[in-house]
Every structure is written in C-alpha cells, then in structure tokens.
Amino acid sequence: MLTLSHISKKYGKFSALEDINIELDNGLYGVLAPNGAGKTTMIKMITTLLFPSEGIITYDGVDILEMGEKYRDLIGYLPQQFGYYKNNTPVQYLSYLASLKGIKKEEAAKKVNDLLGMVGLSDVKNKKMKKFSGGMIQRVGIAQAVLNNPKILVLDEPTAGLDPKERVRFRNIISALSKDRIVILSTHIVSDIESIANKVIMIKDKRLYSMDTVDNICERLDGKVFERDIEETEYETFEREYYVLSARQERGHLHVRYYDDKGETGDNSAFKSEKAIECLPNLEDVFLVVYQSDEYTVSTSDDIKHCI
Ligand SMILES: Nc1ncnc2c1ncn2[C@@H]1O[C@H](COP(=O)(O)OP(=O)(O)O)[C@@H](O)[C@H]1O
Ligand SMILES: [Mg+2]
C-alpha cells in the first residue's frame, strides 16, 4: 500500500499541490487533470525525484525516503520526457539499462527478449530506434520501466504524441500490467484511462478533487447531460445558457451535447424543449464540467471534437 498523507509541494513561493491524501493498492490509477494541474509534481514525489514540502509518503507504513534504494528498487518509471540513445537498438538499450539495474547477463537477455515480445517489438528489436514511431518509442519506454518487475509502475503522460491506434495498443499493455501491482498513469486525455482505470484521481485548484471509480464519478452528472438539435443561428444564445460539451453539424442542424444543471425544462429557458434527450454522462463530460471555469487548457479526446 502506497500512502500519501498531507502532501504539499511548493516551488519557492509558488504552491503546486496542497494537502493531498490518497491510498493506493494494486490496480490502475489514472491521474486525470489538465496541463499545469500538478500531475508531474505528484509523480516526481512518488518516484522520490522531488521531496514534498509537507507531509509524508509511505509504502506499507514505512517512509519512502527512509527506505531509499530499497524503495527505488520497487519502482518502475516512464518520465514525461524519456531519454534514449537514437542509435541504439531496443535490445542494446534495454540490456544496458538491465546491467545498470544489476540484472545478471543471462537473465537480462531473456528478460529483454520477453519484454520486447510483450510490447510487440520483437520484429524490430535489432533495428535502430531513430527510425521508430512515437508509439514504438513509448513501448520501449514501458519495457524499460518494467525491467525490474516493479511493484509500483509510474507512467507520466505516456500517450502524448501517439496516434489513436497506438493508444489502443498502449492501453492494452498497461491494463495487462496492472493486475498485480500499483500502476499510476497520468494524462490529460480522458480516453486513455476511461476504460482501464480502477480509480481516477482528479486534481483541481492544487488539491485532490476526487478519487473514485469512473462509474461513481460519472454518476455525479446524472440527469444533467443532454443532447438535442438546434439551428446554427441559435448557437450563440444557446451557449450563453448552457455549457456545450460538444457540437457537430448534422443535416443543416447543429447537434449539441450540453450540461444543464438548471433542469432542462427550466421555465426561464429560451430552449425549453421536449426535443432534448437525456444522456448517460461519460468521463469526458465530467472532465469538461469540472475544469470548465479554469484557466487550464482543456483538451478533449480524439473522439469528441468541437467543430465550431
Ligand atoms: N521546477 C518548477 N519550478 C517552478 N514551478 C514549477 C516547477 N515545475 C512545475 N512548476 C509549476 O507547478 C505547476 C504544476 O506543474 P506540473 O506538475 O508539471 O503539472 P502537470 O504535470 O499536471 O502539467 C505548474 O503551474 C508549473 O508551472
Ligand atoms: Mg506533466
């Protein structure tokens, strides 16, 4: 069990995180928040690359800073920007890292081979990485992070720059890895974690906003997400009244998905209508609603595009 108790982090006078309290057991935790919310800061404290300004992080009750090397042996980490040697092949690169981690040569050779099979890179294991796509590089990144069979696997925005197909592949690999360890994956892209996270950790205004299952988080918007057609000319007025989650053009109309916490048939609504259909809220809706009034840059997933 990994526990963060009253964790705060300041960079000089700037406070990045305040009073974070979470407990993590085996499973996949998605840290979902917009850019600048403090995801990397939290992850770097978990990997002991940064020290908390206040609070304590423990693993099975012991302060991770006291555990030192013993704790770092339990960690596998894929940083947001991960460095590799372009002229190396995956086999060379991973073998080198294995030797740094003190894995014996024969054992390392088998391990590297197995891991490259797991991430689907056996075919290119002896090709130089400079020719690799972003997705292939990230898969090498995953392989290096699990070389030591870590009990805690930490991945900071691992899908940045991947195309949708690579994302799916990546999700499947991560999901398989989360069976018997703690996996912490940070992202600002909802679809990365919506289907695979056991729990979603959301950070807002430097604090823990929620940590819950996707279903429970989405339930909070029950009865508040609708879809309907409006005329294009109505859009400006509509947008002033409701928070538009997405909109697309359809046969001369606009089909909008929107958030209405006033009650769709609110008497004062200029759009009082029976035409609206109540929808099951998804995590994308929650993300947009939770961070709507923030100064953050909110990016939506590939699936939902604002086309206005
Ligand atoms: N070394 C640093 N010095 C000062 N401010 C920092 C430093 N690293 C991050 N920050 C600030 O802390 C906040 C959180 O950053 P970060 O943890 O990188 O967020 P995220 O990973 O969610 O994008 C941001 O406002 C960022 O500008
Ligand atoms: Mg970050």
JSON list of N, CA and C in Angstrom, two decimals, residues 75-122:
[
{"chain": "A", "resi": 75, "resn": "ILE", "atom": "N", "xyz": [10.26, 0.54, -7.80]},
{"chain": "A", "resi": 75, "resn": "ILE", "atom": "CA", "xyz": [9.64, 1.50, -8.71]},
{"chain": "A", "resi": 75, "resn": "ILE", "atom": "C", "xyz": [10.06, 1.27, -10.16]},
{"chain": "A", "resi": 76, "resn": "GLY", "atom": "N", "xyz": [9.08, 1.37, -11.07]},
{"chain": "A", "resi": 76, "resn": "GLY", "atom": "CA", "xyz": [9.38, 1.46, -12.49]},
{"chain": "A", "resi": 76, "resn": "GLY", "atom": "C", "xyz": [8.80, 2.77, -12.97]},
{"chain": "A", "resi": 77, "resn": "TYR", "atom": "N", "xyz": [9.55, 3.51, -13.78]},
{"chain": "A", "resi": 77, "resn": "TYR", "atom": "CA", "xyz": [9.13, 4.88, -14.08]},
{"chain": "A", "resi": 77, "resn": "TYR", "atom": "C", "xyz": [9.34, 5.21, -15.55]},
{"chain": "A", "resi": 78, "resn": "LEU", "atom": "N", "xyz": [8.30, 5.70, -16.17]},
{"chain": "A", "resi": 78, "resn": "LEU", "atom": "CA", "xyz": [8.43, 6.25, -17.53]},
{"chain": "A", "resi": 78, "resn": "LEU", "atom": "C", "xyz": [8.15, 7.74, -17.44]},
{"chain": "A", "resi": 79, "resn": "PRO", "atom": "N", "xyz": [9.21, 8.56, -17.50]},
{"chain": "A", "resi": 79, "resn": "PRO", "atom": "CA", "xyz": [9.02, 10.00, -17.35]},
{"chain": "A", "resi": 79, "resn": "PRO", "atom": "C", "xyz": [8.28, 10.62, -18.54]},
{"chain": "A", "resi": 80, "resn": "GLN", "atom": "N", "xyz": [7.79, 11.83, -18.32]},
{"chain": "A", "resi": 80, "resn": "GLN", "atom": "CA", "xyz": [7.07, 12.52, -19.40]},
{"chain": "A", "resi": 80, "resn": "GLN", "atom": "C", "xyz": [7.98, 12.70, -20.61]},
{"chain": "A", "resi": 81, "resn": "GLN", "atom": "N", "xyz": [9.23, 13.07, -20.36]},
{"chain": "A", "resi": 81, "resn": "GLN", "atom": "CA", "xyz": [10.21, 13.12, -21.44]},
{"chain": "A", "resi": 81, "resn": "GLN", "atom": "C", "xyz": [11.25, 12.05, -21.14]},
{"chain": "A", "resi": 82, "resn": "PHE", "atom": "N", "xyz": [11.30, 11.05, -22.00]},
{"chain": "A", "resi": 82, "resn": "PHE", "atom": "CA", "xyz": [12.20, 9.95, -21.65]},
{"chain": "A", "resi": 82, "resn": "PHE", "atom": "C", "xyz": [13.36, 9.91, -22.64]},
{"chain": "A", "resi": 83, "resn": "GLY", "atom": "N", "xyz": [14.55, 9.82, -22.07]},
{"chain": "A", "resi": 83, "resn": "GLY", "atom": "CA", "xyz": [15.76, 9.91, -22.89]},
{"chain": "A", "resi": 83, "resn": "GLY", "atom": "C", "xyz": [16.24, 8.54, -23.33]},
{"chain": "A", "resi": 84, "resn": "TYR", "atom": "N", "xyz": [16.62, 8.43, -24.58]},
{"chain": "A", "resi": 84, "resn": "TYR", "atom": "CA", "xyz": [17.17, 7.15, -25.07]},
{"chain": "A", "resi": 84, "resn": "TYR", "atom": "C", "xyz": [18.21, 7.49, -26.13]},
{"chain": "A", "resi": 85, "resn": "TYR", "atom": "N", "xyz": [18.99, 6.49, -26.48]},
{"chain": "A", "resi": 85, "resn": "TYR", "atom": "CA", "xyz": [20.03, 6.74, -27.49]},
{"chain": "A", "resi": 85, "resn": "TYR", "atom": "C", "xyz": [19.50, 6.32, -28.85]},
{"chain": "A", "resi": 86, "resn": "LYS", "atom": "N", "xyz": [19.37, 7.30, -29.72]},
{"chain": "A", "resi": 86, "resn": "LYS", "atom": "CA", "xyz": [18.74, 7.06, -31.02]},
{"chain": "A", "resi": 86, "resn": "LYS", "atom": "C", "xyz": [19.44, 5.98, -31.83]},
{"chain": "A", "resi": 87, "resn": "ASN", "atom": "N", "xyz": [20.74, 5.86, -31.63]},
{"chain": "A", "resi": 87, "resn": "ASN", "atom": "CA", "xyz": [21.48, 4.89, -32.43]},
{"chain": "A", "resi": 87, "resn": "ASN", "atom": "C", "xyz": [21.47, 3.48, -31.85]},
{"chain": "A", "resi": 88, "resn": "ASN", "atom": "N", "xyz": [20.90, 3.36, -30.67]},
{"chain": "A", "resi": 88, "resn": "ASN", "atom": "CA", "xyz": [20.77, 2.04, -30.05]},
{"chain": "A", "resi": 88, "resn": "ASN", "atom": "C", "xyz": [19.60, 1.28, -30.64]},
{"chain": "A", "resi": 89, "resn": "THR", "atom": "N", "xyz": [19.70, -0.02, -30.59]},
{"chain": "A", "resi": 89, "resn": "THR", "atom": "CA", "xyz": [18.53, -0.86, -30.87]},
{"chain": "A", "resi": 89, "resn": "THR", "atom": "C", "xyz": [17.84, -1.09, -29.52]},
{"chain": "A", "resi": 90, "resn": "PRO", "atom": "N", "xyz": [16.56, -1.51, -29.52]},
{"chain": "A", "resi": 90, "resn": "PRO", "atom": "CA", "xyz": [15.90, -1.78, -28.24]},
{"chain": "A", "resi": 90, "resn": "PRO", "atom": "C", "xyz": [16.68, -2.80, -27.41]},
{"chain": "A", "resi": 91, "resn": "VAL", "atom": "N", "xyz": [17.25, -3.79, -28.06]},
{"chain": "A", "resi": 91, "resn": "VAL", "atom": "CA", "xyz": [17.99, -4.81, -27.31]},
{"chain": "A", "resi": 91, "resn": "VAL", "atom": "C", "xyz": [19.21, -4.19, -26.63]},
{"chain": "A", "resi": 92, "resn": "GLN", "atom": "N", "xyz": [19.94, -3.37, -27.37]},
{"chain": "A", "resi": 92, "resn": "GLN", "atom": "CA", "xyz": [21.13, -2.72, -26.79]},
{"chain": "A", "resi": 92, "resn": "GLN", "atom": "C", "xyz": [20.73, -1.82, -25.62]},
{"chain": "A", "resi": 93, "resn": "TYR", "atom": "N", "xyz": [19.71, -1.02, -25.87]},
{"chain": "A", "resi": 93, "resn": "TYR", "atom": "CA", "xyz": [19.29, -0.04, -24.86]},
{"chain": "A", "resi": 93, "resn": "TYR", "atom": "C", "xyz": [18.81, -0.73, -23.59]},
{"chain": "A", "resi": 94, "resn": "LEU", "atom": "N", "xyz": [17.95, -1.71, -23.75]},
{"chain": "A", "resi": 94, "resn": "LEU", "atom": "CA", "xyz": [17.40, -2.39, -22.58]},
{"chain": "A", "resi": 94, "resn": "LEU", "atom": "C", "xyz": [18.47, -3.23, -21.86]},
{"chain": "A", "resi": 95, "resn": "SER", "atom": "N", "xyz": [19.38, -3.81, -22.62]},
{"chain": "A", "resi": 95, "resn": "SER", "atom": "CA", "xyz": [20.44, -4.61, -21.98]},
{"chain": "A", "resi": 95, "resn": "SER", "atom": "C", "xyz": [21.33, -3.70, -21.14]},
{"chain": "A", "resi": 96, "resn": "TYR", "atom": "N", "xyz": [21.59, -2.52, -21.68]},
{"chain": "A", "resi": 96, "resn": "TYR", "atom": "CA", "xyz": [22.40, -1.53, -20.96]},
{"chain": "A", "resi": 96, "resn": "TYR", "atom": "C", "xyz": [21.72, -1.16, -19.64]},
{"chain": "A", "resi": 97, "resn": "LEU", "atom": "N", "xyz": [20.42, -0.85, -19.72]},
{"chain": "A", "resi": 97, "resn": "LEU", "atom": "CA", "xyz": [19.69, -0.48, -18.50]},
{"chain": "A", "resi": 97, "resn": "LEU", "atom": "C", "xyz": [19.62, -1.64, -17.52]},
{"chain": "A", "resi": 98, "resn": "ALA", "atom": "N", "xyz": [19.48, -2.84, -18.05]},
{"chain": "A", "resi": 98, "resn": "ALA", "atom": "CA", "xyz": [19.42, -4.02, -17.19]},
{"chain": "A", "resi": 98, "resn": "ALA", "atom": "C", "xyz": [20.72, -4.16, -16.40]},
{"chain": "A", "resi": 99, "resn": "SER", "atom": "N", "xyz": [21.85, -3.89, -17.09]},
{"chain": "A", "resi": 99, "resn": "SER", "atom": "CA", "xyz": [23.13, -4.01, -16.39]},
{"chain": "A", "resi": 99, "resn": "SER", "atom": "C", "xyz": [23.25, -2.93, -15.32]},
{"chain": "A", "resi": 100, "resn": "LEU", "atom": "N", "xyz": [22.73, -1.73, -15.61]},
{"chain": "A", "resi": 100, "resn": "LEU", "atom": "CA", "xyz": [22.74, -0.67, -14.58]},
{"chain": "A", "resi": 100, "resn": "LEU", "atom": "C", "xyz": [21.91, -1.08, -13.38]},
{"chain": "A", "resi": 101, "resn": "LYS", "atom": "N", "xyz": [20.84, -1.81, -13.65]},
{"chain": "A", "resi": 101, "resn": "LYS", "atom": "CA", "xyz": [19.96, -2.22, -12.55]},
{"chain": "A", "resi": 101, "resn": "LYS", "atom": "C", "xyz": [20.47, -3.47, -11.85]},
{"chain": "A", "resi": 102, "resn": "GLY", "atom": "N", "xyz": [21.64, -3.95, -12.29]},
{"chain": "A", "resi": 102, "resn": "GLY", "atom": "CA", "xyz": [22.26, -5.09, -11.61]},
{"chain": "A", "resi": 102, "resn": "GLY", "atom": "C", "xyz": [21.65, -6.43, -11.96]},
{"chain": "A", "resi": 103, "resn": "ILE", "atom": "N", "xyz": [20.97, -6.51, -13.09]},
{"chain": "A", "resi": 103, "resn": "ILE", "atom": "CA", "xyz": [20.40, -7.80, -13.52]},
{"chain": "A", "resi": 103, "resn": "ILE", "atom": "C", "xyz": [21.49, -8.61, -14.23]},
{"chain": "A", "resi": 104, "resn": "LYS", "atom": "N", "xyz": [21.61, -9.89, -13.87]},
{"chain": "A", "resi": 104, "resn": "LYS", "atom": "CA", "xyz": [22.69, -10.72, -14.44]},
{"chain": "A", "resi": 104, "resn": "LYS", "atom": "C", "xyz": [22.50, -10.89, -15.94]},
{"chain": "A", "resi": 105, "resn": "LYS", "atom": "N", "xyz": [23.65, -11.07, -16.65]},
{"chain": "A", "resi": 105, "resn": "LYS", "atom": "CA", "xyz": [23.65, -11.04, -18.10]},
{"chain": "A", "resi": 105, "resn": "LYS", "atom": "C", "xyz": [22.68, -12.04, -18.75]},
{"chain": "A", "resi": 106, "resn": "GLU", "atom": "N", "xyz": [22.75, -13.30, -18.31]},
{"chain": "A", "resi": 106, "resn": "GLU", "atom": "CA", "xyz": [21.89, -14.32, -18.95]},
{"chain": "A", "resi": 106, "resn": "GLU", "atom": "C", "xyz": [20.43, -14.03, -18.67]},
{"chain": "A", "resi": 107, "resn": "GLU", "atom": "N", "xyz": [20.18, -13.66, -17.42]},
{"chain": "A", "resi": 107, "resn": "GLU", "atom": "CA", "xyz": [18.81, -13.34, -17.02]},
{"chain": "A", "resi": 107, "resn": "GLU", "atom": "C", "xyz": [18.31, -12.14, -17.83]},
{"chain": "A", "resi": 108, "resn": "ALA", "atom": "N", "xyz": [19.21, -11.14, -18.00]},
{"chain": "A", "resi": 108, "resn": "ALA", "atom": "CA", "xyz": [18.83, -9.92, -18.70]},
{"chain": "A", "resi": 108, "resn": "ALA", "atom": "C", "xyz": [18.45, -10.23, -20.15]},
{"chain": "A", "resi": 109, "resn": "ALA", "atom": "N", "xyz": [19.23, -11.09, -20.80]},
{"chain": "A", "resi": 109, "resn": "ALA", "atom": "CA", "xyz": [18.97, -11.39, -22.21]},
{"chain": "A", "resi": 109, "resn": "ALA", "atom": "C", "xyz": [17.57, -11.97, -22.38]},
{"chain": "A", "resi": 110, "resn": "LYS", "atom": "N", "xyz": [17.20, -12.88, -21.49]},
{"chain": "A", "resi": 110, "resn": "LYS", "atom": "CA", "xyz": [15.88, -13.49, -21.58]},
{"chain": "A", "resi": 110, "resn": "LYS", "atom": "C", "xyz": [14.79, -12.46, -21.27]},
{"chain": "A", "resi": 111, "resn": "LYS", "atom": "N", "xyz": [15.05, -11.70, -20.24]},
{"chain": "A", "resi": 111, "resn": "LYS", "atom": "CA", "xyz": [14.09, -10.68, -19.80]},
{"chain": "A", "resi": 111, "resn": "LYS", "atom": "C", "xyz": [13.83, -9.66, -20.92]},
{"chain": "A", "resi": 112, "resn": "VAL", "atom": "N", "xyz": [14.90, -9.17, -21.53]},
{"chain": "A", "resi": 112, "resn": "VAL", "atom": "CA", "xyz": [14.78, -8.17, -22.59]},
{"chain": "A", "resi": 112, "resn": "VAL", "atom": "C", "xyz": [13.97, -8.75, -23.75]},
{"chain": "A", "resi": 113, "resn": "ASN", "atom": "N", "xyz": [14.27, -9.99, -24.09]},
{"chain": "A", "resi": 113, "resn": "ASN", "atom": "CA", "xyz": [13.56, -10.66, -25.16]},
{"chain": "A", "resi": 113, "resn": "ASN", "atom": "C", "xyz": [12.06, -10.79, -24.84]},
{"chain": "A", "resi": 114, "resn": "ASP", "atom": "N", "xyz": [11.77, -11.23, -23.62]},
{"chain": "A", "resi": 114, "resn": "ASP", "atom": "CA", "xyz": [10.37, -11.41, -23.20]},
{"chain": "A", "resi": 114, "resn": "ASP", "atom": "C", "xyz": [9.62, -10.09, -23.22]},
{"chain": "A", "resi": 115, "resn": "LEU", "atom": "N", "xyz": [10.27, -9.05, -22.68]},
{"chain": "A", "resi": 115, "resn": "LEU", "atom": "CA", "xyz": [9.60, -7.75, -22.60]},
{"chain": "A", "resi": 115, "resn": "LEU", "atom": "C", "xyz": [9.33, -7.18, -23.98]},
{"chain": "A", "resi": 116, "resn": "LEU", "atom": "N", "xyz": [10.29, -7.35, -24.88]},
{"chain": "A", "resi": 116, "resn": "LEU", "atom": "CA", "xyz": [10.08, -6.82, -26.23]},
{"chain": "A", "resi": 116, "resn": "LEU", "atom": "C", "xyz": [8.95, -7.59, -26.93]},
{"chain": "A", "resi": 117, "resn": "GLY", "atom": "N", "xyz": [8.79, -8.84, -26.57]},
{"chain": "A", "resi": 117, "resn": "GLY", "atom": "CA", "xyz": [7.64, -9.61, -27.06]},
{"chain": "A", "resi": 117, "resn": "GLY", "atom": "C", "xyz": [6.35, -9.05, -26.49]},
{"chain": "A", "resi": 118, "resn": "MET", "atom": "N", "xyz": [6.36, -8.76, -25.21]},
{"chain": "A", "resi": 118, "resn": "MET", "atom": "CA", "xyz": [5.16, -8.25, -24.55]},
{"chain": "A", "resi": 118, "resn": "MET", "atom": "C", "xyz": [4.68, -6.93, -25.16]},
{"chain": "A", "resi": 119, "resn": "VAL", "atom": "N", "xyz": [5.63, -6.06, -25.50]},
{"chain": "A", "resi": 119, "resn": "VAL", "atom": "CA", "xyz": [5.23, -4.76, -26.06]},
{"chain": "A", "resi": 119, "resn": "VAL", "atom": "C", "xyz": [5.17, -4.80, -27.59]},
{"chain": "A", "resi": 120, "resn": "GLY", "atom": "N", "xyz": [5.28, -5.98, -28.16]},
{"chain": "A", "resi": 120, "resn": "GLY", "atom": "CA", "xyz": [5.08, -6.13, -29.61]},
{"chain": "A", "resi": 120, "resn": "GLY", "atom": "C", "xyz": [6.20, -5.55, -30.45]},
{"chain": "A", "resi": 121, "resn": "LEU", "atom": "N", "xyz": [7.44, -5.64, -29.96]},
{"chain": "A", "resi": 121, "resn": "LEU", "atom": "CA", "xyz": [8.55, -5.08, -30.73]},
{"chain": "A", "resi": 121, "resn": "LEU", "atom": "C", "xyz": [9.59, -6.15, -31.14]},
{"chain": "A", "resi": 122, "resn": "SER", "atom": "N", "xyz": [9.21, -7.41, -31.06]},
{"chain": "A", "resi": 122, "resn": "SER", "atom": "CA", "xyz": [10.18, -8.47, -31.38]},
{"chain": "A", "resi": 122, "resn": "SER", "atom": "C", "xyz": [10.75, -8.33, -32.80]}
]
